[in-house]
PDB file of C-alpha atoms and ligand atoms in Angstrom:
ATOM      1  CA  UNK Q1183       0.367   0.148  -0.115  1.00 93.00           C
ATOM      2  CA  UNK Q1184       2.891   1.834   1.353  1.00 96.00           C
ATOM      3  CA  UNK Q1185       4.848   1.807  -2.472  1.00 97.00           C
ATOM      4  CA  UNK Q1186       0.676   1.981  -4.614  1.00 96.00           C
ATOM      5  CA  UNK Q1187       0.618   5.499  -2.748  1.00 97.00           C
ATOM      6  CA  UNK Q1188       4.168   6.544  -2.903  1.00 98.00           C
ATOM      7  CA  UNK Q1189       4.443   6.344  -6.788  1.00 97.00           C
ATOM      8  CA  UNK Q1190       0.913   7.636  -7.129  1.00 96.00           C
ATOM      9  CA  UNK Q1191       2.622  10.955  -5.143  1.00 97.00           C
ATOM     10  CA  UNK Q1192       5.624  10.164  -7.327  1.00 97.00           C
ATOM     11  CA  UNK Q1193       3.829  10.517 -10.427  1.00 96.00           C
ATOM     12  CA  UNK Q1194       1.447  14.115  -9.167  1.00 95.00           C
ATOM     13  CA  UNK Q1195       4.856  15.181  -8.921  1.00 96.00           C
ATOM     14  CA  UNK Q1196       6.585  14.918 -11.718  1.00 95.00           C
ATOM     15  CA  UNK Q1197       3.858  16.443 -13.718  1.00 94.00           C
ATOM     16  CA  UNK Q1198       4.719  19.190 -14.608  1.00 90.00           C
ATOM     17  CA  UNK Q1199       0.562  20.391 -15.278  1.00 87.00           C
ATOM     18  CA  UNK Q1200       0.110  19.809 -12.038  1.00 86.00           C
ATOM     19  CA  UNK Q1201       0.883  23.418 -10.464  1.00 82.00           C
ATOM     20  CA  UNK Q1202       0.198  22.803  -6.515  1.00 78.00           C
ATOM     21  CA  UNK Q1203       3.054  20.104  -6.027  1.00 89.00           C
ATOM     22  CA  UNK Q1204       6.508  19.502  -7.854  1.00 92.00           C
ATOM     23  CA  UNK Q1205       7.248  20.504 -10.255  1.00 93.00           C
ATOM     24  CA  UNK Q1206       6.406  24.316 -12.064  1.00 90.00           C
ATOM     25  CA  UNK Q1207       4.190  24.444  -8.971  1.00 91.00           C
ATOM     26  CA  UNK Q1208       3.435  27.522  -7.565  1.00 87.00           C
ATOM     27  CA  UNK Q1209       7.097  29.381  -5.983  1.00 91.00           C
ATOM     28  CA  UNK Q1210       6.868  31.226  -2.951  1.00 91.00           C
ATOM     29  CA  UNK Q1211       7.486  35.283  -3.002  1.00 89.00           C
ATOM     30  CA  UNK Q1212      10.256  34.870  -4.229  1.00 92.00           C
ATOM     31  CA  UNK Q1213       9.985  32.859  -6.823  1.00 92.00           C
ATOM     32  CA  UNK Q1214      11.368  29.868  -5.113  1.00 95.00           C
ATOM     33  CA  UNK Q1215       9.050  26.449  -5.295  1.00 95.00           C
ATOM     34  CA  UNK Q1216       9.660  24.910  -2.091  1.00 96.00           C
ATOM     35  CA  UNK Q1217       7.378  21.694  -1.302  1.00 97.00           C
ATOM     36  CA  UNK Q1218       5.920  19.571   1.472  1.00 98.00           C
ATOM     37  CA  UNK Q1219       5.465  16.097   1.878  1.00 98.00           C
ATOM     38  CA  UNK Q1220       4.195  13.629   4.388  1.00 98.00           C
ATOM     39  CA  UNK Q1221       3.605   9.895   5.258  1.00 98.00           C
ATOM     40  CA  UNK Q1222       1.928   8.217   8.132  1.00 98.00           C
ATOM     41  CA  UNK Q1223       2.163   4.228   8.502  1.00 98.00           C
ATOM     42  CA  UNK Q1224      -1.383   3.644  11.003  1.00 98.00           C
ATOM     43  CA  UNK Q1225       0.659  -0.367  12.107  1.00 98.00           C
ATOM     44  CA  UNK Q1226       2.915   1.117  14.395  1.00 98.00           C
ATOM     45  CA  UNK Q1227       2.103   4.782  14.129  1.00 98.00           C
ATOM     46  CA  UNK Q1228       5.353   5.655  12.135  1.00 98.00           C
ATOM     47  CA  UNK Q1229       5.723   8.767  10.068  1.00 98.00           C
ATOM     48  CA  UNK Q1230       7.422  10.827   8.215  1.00 98.00           C
ATOM     49  CA  UNK Q1231       7.869  14.124   6.336  1.00 98.00           C
ATOM     50  CA  UNK Q1232       9.954  17.190   4.361  1.00 98.00           C
ATOM     51  CA  UNK Q1233       9.107  20.585   4.327  1.00 98.00           C
ATOM     52  CA  UNK Q1234       9.961  23.359   2.987  1.00 98.00           C
ATOM     53  CA  UNK Q1235      12.189  21.779   0.052  1.00 98.00           C
ATOM     54  CA  UNK Q1236      13.853  23.107  -2.486  1.00 98.00           C
ATOM     55  CA  UNK Q1237      15.349  20.934  -5.618  1.00 97.00           C
ATOM     56  CA  UNK Q1238      14.227  18.274  -4.748  1.00 98.00           C
ATOM     57  CA  UNK Q1239      11.998  15.758  -6.959  1.00 97.00           C
ATOM     58  CA  UNK Q1240      10.419  13.306  -5.510  1.00 98.00           C
ATOM     59  CA  UNK Q1241       9.502  15.354  -1.812  1.00 98.00           C
ATOM     60  CA  UNK Q1242       7.526  11.790  -0.185  1.00 98.00           C
ATOM     61  CA  UNK Q1243      10.112   9.966  -0.935  1.00 98.00           C
ATOM     62  CA  UNK Q1244      12.540  12.073   0.646  1.00 98.00           C
ATOM     63  CA  UNK Q1245       9.611  12.115   3.616  1.00 98.00           C
ATOM     64  CA  UNK Q1246       9.447   7.897   3.172  1.00 98.00           C
ATOM     65  CA  UNK Q1247      12.934   8.318   3.762  1.00 98.00           C
ATOM     66  CA  UNK Q1248      12.603  10.096   6.917  1.00 98.00           C
ATOM     67  CA  UNK Q1249      10.662   7.860   7.770  1.00 98.00           C
ATOM     68  CA  UNK Q1250      12.631   4.316   7.259  1.00 98.00           C
ATOM     69  CA  UNK Q1251      16.231   5.525   7.980  1.00 98.00           C
ATOM     70  CA  UNK Q1252      16.579   8.123  10.470  1.00 98.00           C
ATOM     71  CA  UNK Q1253      14.869   7.787  14.150  1.00 98.00           C
ATOM     72  CA  UNK Q1254      12.823  11.292  13.674  1.00 98.00           C
ATOM     73  CA  UNK Q1255       9.778  12.181  11.849  1.00 98.00           C
ATOM     74  CA  UNK Q1256      10.748  15.384  10.496  1.00 98.00           C
ATOM     75  CA  UNK Q1257      13.209  16.575   8.155  1.00 98.00           C
ATOM     76  CA  UNK Q1258      13.120  21.029   7.180  1.00 98.00           C
ATOM     77  CA  UNK Q1259      14.336  23.034   4.861  1.00 98.00           C
ATOM     78  CA  UNK Q1260      18.040  23.005   3.388  1.00 98.00           C
ATOM     79  CA  UNK Q1261      19.245  20.230   5.692  1.00 98.00           C
ATOM     80  CA  UNK Q1262      15.876  17.831   4.016  1.00 98.00           C
ATOM     81  CA  UNK Q1263      18.020  19.237   0.917  1.00 98.00           C
ATOM     82  CA  UNK Q1264      21.349  18.088   1.502  1.00 98.00           C
ATOM     83  CA  UNK Q1265      19.611  14.653   3.528  1.00 98.00           C
ATOM     84  CA  UNK Q1266      17.720  13.954  -0.120  1.00 98.00           C
ATOM     85  CA  UNK Q1267      21.605  13.914  -1.672  1.00 98.00           C
ATOM     86  CA  UNK Q1268      22.773  12.338   0.081  1.00 98.00           C
ATOM     87  CA  UNK Q1269      20.866  10.180   0.193  1.00 98.00           C
ATOM     88  CA  UNK Q1270      21.189   9.887  -3.474  1.00 98.00           C
ATOM     89  CA  UNK Q1271      18.581  12.262  -5.576  1.00 98.00           C
ATOM     90  CA  UNK Q1272      19.727  14.933  -7.118  1.00 98.00           C
ATOM     91  CA  UNK Q1273      18.826  18.290  -7.169  1.00 97.00           C
ATOM     92  CA  UNK Q1274      17.032  19.912 -10.264  1.00 96.00           C
ATOM     93  CA  UNK Q1275      15.708  22.924 -11.438  1.00 95.00           C
ATOM     94  CA  UNK Q1276      11.869  22.571 -10.784  1.00 96.00           C
ATOM     95  CA  UNK Q1277      10.373  25.757 -12.574  1.00 94.00           C
ATOM     96  CA  UNK Q1278       8.879  25.625 -15.961  1.00 94.00           C
ATOM     97  CA  UNK Q1279       7.754  27.855 -18.322  1.00 92.00           C
ATOM     98  CA  UNK Q1280       4.202  28.296 -17.111  1.00 89.00           C
ATOM     99  CA  UNK Q1281       5.524  28.835 -13.488  1.00 88.00           C
ATOM    100  CA  UNK Q1282       8.745  30.777 -13.833  1.00 90.00           C
ATOM    101  CA  UNK Q1283       5.447  33.125 -16.357  1.00 88.00           C
ATOM    102  CA  UNK Q1284       3.187  32.440 -13.635  1.00 84.00           C
ATOM    103  CA  UNK Q1285       5.777  34.632 -11.216  1.00 87.00           C
ATOM    104  CA  UNK Q1286       6.409  36.920 -13.551  1.00 88.00           C
ATOM    105  CA  UNK Q1287       2.542  38.064 -13.239  1.00 84.00           C
ATOM    106  CA  UNK Q1288       3.129  38.135 -10.031  1.00 82.00           C
ATOM    107  CA  UNK Q1289       5.897  40.865  -9.807  1.00 84.00           C
ATOM    108  CA  UNK Q1290       4.539  42.926 -12.731  1.00 82.00           C
ATOM    109  CA  UNK Q1291       0.349  42.621 -10.910  1.00 75.00           C
ATOM    110  CA  UNK Q1292       0.843  42.565  -6.628  1.00 65.00           C
ATOM    111  CA  UNK Q1293      -3.110  42.156  -6.608  1.00 67.00           C
ATOM    112  CA  UNK Q1294      -2.258  39.061  -8.391  1.00 63.00           C
ATOM    113  CA  UNK Q1295      -0.783  37.584  -4.973  1.00 60.00           C
ATOM    114  CA  UNK Q1296      -3.881  38.593  -3.267  1.00 61.00           C
ATOM    115  CA  UNK Q1297      -5.738  35.921  -6.215  1.00 58.00           C
ATOM    116  CA  UNK Q1298      -3.191  33.828  -6.178  1.00 53.00           C
ATOM    117  CA  UNK Q1299      -3.150  33.520  -1.942  1.00 53.00           C
ATOM    118  CA  UNK Q1300      -7.010  32.463  -2.210  1.00 54.00           C
ATOM    119  CA  UNK Q1301      -6.673  30.750  -5.149  1.00 58.00           C
ATOM    120  CA  UNK Q1302      -4.242  28.840  -6.260  1.00 63.00           C
ATOM    121  CA  UNK Q1303      -2.987  26.488  -3.488  1.00 69.00           C
ATOM    122  CA  UNK Q1304      -3.379  22.673  -3.613  1.00 78.00           C
ATOM    123  CA  UNK Q1305      -2.213  19.570  -2.205  1.00 91.00           C
ATOM    124  CA  UNK Q1306      -2.332  15.716  -3.620  1.00 94.00           C
ATOM    125  CA  UNK Q1307      -3.227  13.846  -0.482  1.00 97.00           C
ATOM    126  CA  UNK Q1308      -3.533   9.078  -1.109  1.00 97.00           C
ATOM    127  CA  UNK Q1309      -5.735   7.055   1.371  1.00 98.00           C
ATOM    128  CA  UNK Q1310      -5.114   3.485   1.323  1.00 98.00           C
ATOM    129  CA  UNK Q1311      -7.107   0.330   3.681  1.00 98.00           C
ATOM    130  CA  UNK Q1312      -5.797  -2.763   2.312  1.00 96.00           C
ATOM    131  CA  UNK Q1313      -7.383  -5.002   4.320  1.00 96.00           C
ATOM    132  CA  UNK Q1314      -7.471  -2.689   7.799  1.00 97.00           C
ATOM    133  CA  UNK Q1315      -3.995  -1.632   7.876  1.00 98.00           C
ATOM    134  CA  UNK Q1316      -4.508   2.168   6.941  1.00 98.00           C
ATOM    135  CA  UNK Q1317      -1.886   4.730   5.586  1.00 98.00           C
ATOM    136  CA  UNK Q1318      -2.374   7.809   4.779  1.00 98.00           C
ATOM    137  CA  UNK Q1319       0.359  10.220   2.179  1.00 98.00           C
ATOM    138  CA  UNK Q1320       0.846  14.087   1.110  1.00 98.00           C
ATOM    139  CA  UNK Q1321       2.716  16.168  -0.953  1.00 97.00           C
ATOM    140  CA  UNK Q1322       2.127  19.932  -1.556  1.00 96.00           C
ATOM    141  CA  UNK Q1323       4.505  23.375  -2.748  1.00 94.00           C
ATOM    142  CA  UNK Q1324       1.075  25.258  -0.715  1.00 94.00           C
ATOM    143  CA  UNK Q1325      -0.149  28.619  -0.761  1.00 89.00           C
ATOM    144  CA  UNK Q1326       1.172  30.412  -3.854  1.00 87.00           C
ATOM    145  CA  UNK Q1327       3.761  33.980  -3.278  1.00 88.00           C
ATOM    146  CA  UNK Q1328       3.465  31.983   0.300  1.00 90.00           C
ATOM    147  CA  UNK Q1329       6.397  33.633   2.711  1.00 92.00           C
ATOM    148  CA  UNK Q1330       9.700  31.783   2.269  1.00 95.00           C
ATOM    149  CA  UNK Q1331       9.792  29.508   5.267  1.00 96.00           C
ATOM    150  CA  UNK Q1332       5.895  29.455   5.443  1.00 96.00           C
ATOM    151  CA  UNK Q1333       5.433  25.559   6.129  1.00 97.00           C
ATOM    152  CA  UNK Q1334       1.430  24.106   5.711  1.00 96.00           C
ATOM    153  CA  UNK Q1335      -0.358  21.901   7.210  1.00 97.00           C
ATOM    154  CA  UNK Q1336       0.178  18.837   4.121  1.00 98.00           C
ATOM    155  CA  UNK Q1337       3.822  17.531   6.155  1.00 98.00           C
ATOM    156  CA  UNK Q1338       2.694  17.784   9.713  1.00 98.00           C
ATOM    157  CA  UNK Q1339       1.859  14.810  11.406  1.00 98.00           C
ATOM    158  CA  UNK Q1340      -1.910  14.782  12.777  1.00 98.00           C
ATOM    159  CA  UNK Q1341      -2.913  18.070  10.890  1.00 98.00           C
ATOM    160  CA  UNK Q1342      -2.154  16.969   7.003  1.00 98.00           C
ATOM    161  CA  UNK Q1343      -2.399  13.627   6.971  1.00 98.00           C
ATOM    162  CA  UNK Q1344      -2.975  10.916   9.911  1.00 98.00           C
ATOM    163  CA  UNK Q1345      -3.193   6.723   9.992  1.00 98.00           C
ATOM    164  CA  UNK Q1346      -3.858   4.440  12.689  1.00 98.00           C
ATOM    165  CA  UNK Q1347      -5.277   0.762  12.041  1.00 98.00           C
ATOM    166  CA  UNK Q1348      -7.023   0.864  15.692  1.00 98.00           C
ATOM    167  CA  UNK Q1349     -10.086   3.779  13.591  1.00 98.00           C
ATOM    168  CA  UNK Q1350      -8.311   4.652  10.102  1.00 98.00           C
ATOM    169  CA  UNK Q1351      -6.822   7.131   8.837  1.00 98.00           C
ATOM    170  CA  UNK Q1352      -7.322  11.192   7.300  1.00 98.00           C
ATOM    171  CA  UNK Q1353      -6.180  13.469   5.238  1.00 98.00           C
ATOM    172  CA  UNK Q1354      -6.701  17.511   4.891  1.00 98.00           C
ATOM    173  CA  UNK Q1355      -6.611  20.057   1.848  1.00 96.00           C
ATOM    174  CA  UNK Q1356      -7.143  23.522   1.991  1.00 94.00           C
ATOM    175  CA  UNK Q1357      -5.666  26.617   3.660  1.00 94.00           C
ATOM    176  CA  UNK Q1358      -2.904  24.662   5.636  1.00 95.00           C
ATOM    177  CA  UNK Q1359      -2.807  27.493   9.038  1.00 94.00           C
ATOM    178  CA  UNK Q1360      -6.950  26.523   9.512  1.00 96.00           C
ATOM    179  CA  UNK Q1361      -6.059  22.975   9.301  1.00 97.00           C
ATOM    180  CA  UNK Q1362      -3.345  22.800  11.058  1.00 98.00           C
ATOM    181  CA  UNK Q1363      -5.410  24.844  13.943  1.00 98.00           C
ATOM    182  CA  UNK Q1364      -7.532  22.442  14.191  1.00 98.00           C
ATOM    183  CA  UNK Q1365      -5.386  19.244  13.932  1.00 98.00           C
ATOM    184  CA  UNK Q1366      -7.835  18.293  11.019  1.00 98.00           C
ATOM    185  CA  UNK Q1367      -6.691  14.758  10.430  1.00 98.00           C
ATOM    186  CA  UNK Q1368      -6.056  13.820  14.377  1.00 98.00           C
ATOM    187  CA  UNK Q1369      -9.337  15.296  14.950  1.00 98.00           C
ATOM    188  CA  UNK Q1370     -11.164  12.963  12.477  1.00 98.00           C
ATOM    189  CA  UNK Q1371      -9.051   9.701  12.740  1.00 98.00           C
ATOM    190  CA  UNK Q1372     -10.335  10.310  16.755  1.00 98.00           C
ATOM    191  CA  UNK Q1373     -13.790  11.360  15.586  1.00 98.00           C
ATOM    192  CA  UNK Q1374     -13.555   7.261  13.749  1.00 98.00           C
ATOM    193  CA  UNK Q1375     -11.926   5.989  17.114  1.00 98.00           C
ATOM    194  CA  UNK Q1376     -15.180   7.025  18.636  1.00 98.00           C
ATOM    195  CA  UNK Q1377     -16.885   4.697  16.613  1.00 98.00           C
ATOM    196  CA  UNK Q1378     -18.286   7.303  14.326  1.00 98.00           C
ATOM    197  CA  UNK Q1379     -18.527   6.509  10.355  1.00 98.00           C
ATOM    198  CA  UNK Q1380     -16.007   7.960   8.677  1.00 98.00           C
ATOM    199  CA  UNK Q1381     -18.219  10.263   6.378  1.00 98.00           C
ATOM    200  CA  UNK Q1382     -19.321  11.397  10.406  1.00 98.00           C
ATOM    201  CA  UNK Q1383     -15.811  12.383  11.164  1.00 98.00           C
ATOM    202  CA  UNK Q1384     -15.518  14.666   8.959  1.00 98.00           C
ATOM    203  CA  UNK Q1385     -18.982  16.907   9.412  1.00 98.00           C
ATOM    204  CA  UNK Q1386     -17.531  16.494  12.938  1.00 98.00           C
ATOM    205  CA  UNK Q1387     -14.211  18.019  12.077  1.00 98.00           C
ATOM    206  CA  UNK Q1388     -15.592  20.678   9.370  1.00 98.00           C
ATOM    207  CA  UNK Q1389     -18.094  21.603  11.656  1.00 98.00           C
ATOM    208  CA  UNK Q1390     -15.867  22.235  14.423  1.00 98.00           C
ATOM    209  CA  UNK Q1391     -13.542  24.042  12.422  1.00 98.00           C
ATOM    210  CA  UNK Q1392     -16.516  26.627  10.168  1.00 97.00           C
ATOM    211  CA  UNK Q1393     -17.950  26.870  14.637  1.00 97.00           C
ATOM    212  CA  UNK Q1394     -14.225  27.406  16.166  1.00 97.00           C
ATOM    213  CA  UNK Q1395     -12.609  29.339  13.189  1.00 96.00           C
ATOM    214  CA  UNK Q1396     -14.554  30.963  11.286  1.00 92.00           C
ATOM    215  CA  UNK Q1397     -11.609  31.625   8.991  1.00 90.00           C
ATOM    216  CA  UNK Q1398     -12.069  28.156   7.825  1.00 92.00           C
ATOM    217  CA  UNK Q1399     -14.864  29.166   5.095  1.00 91.00           C
ATOM    218  CA  UNK Q1400     -12.706  31.790   3.097  1.00 89.00           C
ATOM    219  CA  UNK Q1401     -10.989  29.435   1.655  1.00 89.00           C
ATOM    220  CA  UNK Q1402     -12.079  25.535   1.287  1.00 92.00           C
ATOM    221  CA  UNK Q1403     -10.554  23.559   4.196  1.00 96.00           C
ATOM    222  CA  UNK Q1404     -11.026  19.603   3.304  1.00 97.00           C
ATOM    223  CA  UNK Q1405     -10.879  16.550   5.025  1.00 98.00           C
ATOM    224  CA  UNK Q1406     -10.981  13.211   3.980  1.00 98.00           C
ATOM    225  CA  UNK Q1407     -11.024   9.489   5.759  1.00 98.00           C
ATOM    226  CA  UNK Q1408     -11.136   6.373   5.373  1.00 98.00           C
ATOM    227  CA  UNK Q1409     -12.445   3.907   8.570  1.00 98.00           C
ATOM    228  CA  UNK Q1410     -10.959   0.768   9.389  1.00 97.00           C
ATOM    229  CA  UNK Q1411     -13.826  -1.242   7.911  1.00 97.00           C
ATOM    230  CA  UNK Q1412     -12.904   0.591   3.825  1.00 97.00           C
ATOM    231  CA  UNK Q1413     -15.902   2.579   4.288  1.00 97.00           C
ATOM    232  CA  UNK Q1414     -14.840   6.575   3.910  1.00 98.00           C
ATOM    233  CA  UNK Q1415     -15.980  10.317   3.392  1.00 98.00           C
ATOM    234  CA  UNK Q1416     -15.764  13.867   2.869  1.00 98.00           C
ATOM    235  CA  UNK Q1417     -16.711  17.367   3.971  1.00 98.00           C
ATOM    236  CA  UNK Q1418     -14.591  20.085   3.448  1.00 97.00           C
ATOM    237  CA  UNK Q1419     -15.973  23.924   4.780  1.00 97.00           C
ATOM    238  CA  UNK Q1420     -16.800  26.421   1.450  1.00 94.00           C
ATOM    239  CA  UNK Q1421     -17.952  24.942  -1.653  1.00 94.00           C
ATOM    240  CA  UNK Q1422     -17.194  22.161  -3.287  1.00 95.00           C
ATOM    241  CA  UNK Q1423     -14.694  19.059  -3.289  1.00 95.00           C
ATOM    242  CA  UNK Q1424     -14.155  16.815  -5.561  1.00 95.00           C
ATOM    243  CA  UNK Q1425     -12.654  13.494  -4.605  1.00 96.00           C
ATOM    244  CA  UNK Q1426     -11.843  10.075  -5.765  1.00 97.00           C
ATOM    245  CA  UNK Q1427     -12.178   6.105  -4.410  1.00 97.00           C
ATOM    246  CA  UNK Q1428     -10.632   2.690  -6.069  1.00 95.00           C
ATOM    247  CA  UNK Q1429     -11.840  -0.479  -4.888  1.00 92.00           C
ATOM    248  CA  UNK Q1430     -11.110  -2.255  -7.669  1.00 89.00           C
ATOM    249  CA  UNK Q1431     -12.166  -1.648 -11.493  1.00 90.00           C
ATOM    250  CA  UNK Q1432     -12.658   1.911 -12.370  1.00 94.00           C
ATOM    251  CA  UNK Q1433     -11.840   4.851  -9.762  1.00 94.00           C
ATOM    252  CA  UNK Q1434     -14.712   6.712  -9.180  1.00 96.00           C
ATOM    253  CA  UNK Q1435     -15.615  10.144  -8.594  1.00 97.00           C
ATOM    254  CA  UNK Q1436     -17.114  11.481  -5.553  1.00 97.00           C
ATOM    255  CA  UNK Q1437     -18.045  15.659  -5.047  1.00 96.00           C
ATOM    256  CA  UNK Q1438     -18.933  16.586  -1.328  1.00 96.00           C
ATOM    257  CA  UNK Q1439     -20.300  19.585  -0.800  1.00 95.00           C
ATOM    258  CA  UNK Q1440     -19.878  22.804   2.195  1.00 95.00           C
ATOM    259  CA  UNK Q1441     -21.134  22.238   5.307  1.00 92.00           C
ATOM    260  CA  UNK Q1442     -23.440  24.828   8.061  1.00 83.00           C
ATOM    261  CA  UNK Q1443     -21.452  24.999  11.628  1.00 76.00           C
TER     262      UNK Q1443
HETATM  263  N1  LIG T1968      -3.097  22.399   2.357  1.00 94.26           N
HETATM  264  C1  LIG T1968      -2.013  23.329   1.788  1.00 94.26           C
HETATM  265  C2  LIG T1968      -0.963  23.906   2.192  1.00 94.26           C
HETATM  266  O1  LIG T1968      -2.211  24.766   3.239  1.00 94.26           O
HETATM  267  C3  LIG T1968      -2.152  24.038   0.985  1.00 94.26           C
HETATM  268  C4  LIG T1968      -3.603  23.228  -0.193  1.00 94.26           C
HETATM  269  O2  LIG T1968      -3.925  22.030   0.215  1.00 94.26           O
HETATM  270  O3  LIG T1968      -4.579  23.615  -0.644  1.00 94.26           O
HETATM  271  O4  LIG T1968       0.231  24.321   2.589  1.00 94.26           O
END
């Protein structure tokens, strides 16, 4: 399962057309692409993550190496890059002509910053459940034109992802500061541990955010989850949130709509 989730994220990070993760992603306010990624395995609660990683792909593989090759959970910034190089990855340019053009537009028209910060962000979060063994992983370049060094929820265990075979796994995407404050993924897994279905637990987390963090109505914050027995769901604070499931055969697309507090 871990290999499958990693392979999916490696492919997504390498796709230059996917602007919110990996190659060609939205840069920070100085034009540099900074990546965050994380992985967690529910059988033993092991986890690994990297944040503010520059010039290295795939970030998810580096996060997995942190989990498997060190006694730590997270390595940050320049030291994460050095760690990746020590383990065999080479520095590369992650910019594309399109990502450079988006940054040029940002420099010329500062009002674009507002537009991007509120609309251009995204994350690929993947959850897996194989016979009750759950795994969660996530990769992102975070908010477009963020302050250099800014880290969102995605690489934070408990916020961007969480996995525990006793209950299930959860992941988040959207406005990282709000999701982090809510410990959104851990909260959702705790909901399932207390007997809720995955959908009920996602709804509960989103309602909590709408109640306690009203700012989360301004930019979509989504959580999704798979319970130990395989039932799954998702919920969002604003707009609609599309997500895909695969239980064999063709992948299925689903969509959930914003909840009321
Ligand atoms: N959660 C990510 C972050 O705040 C961005 C996103 O998922 O859209 O870094």
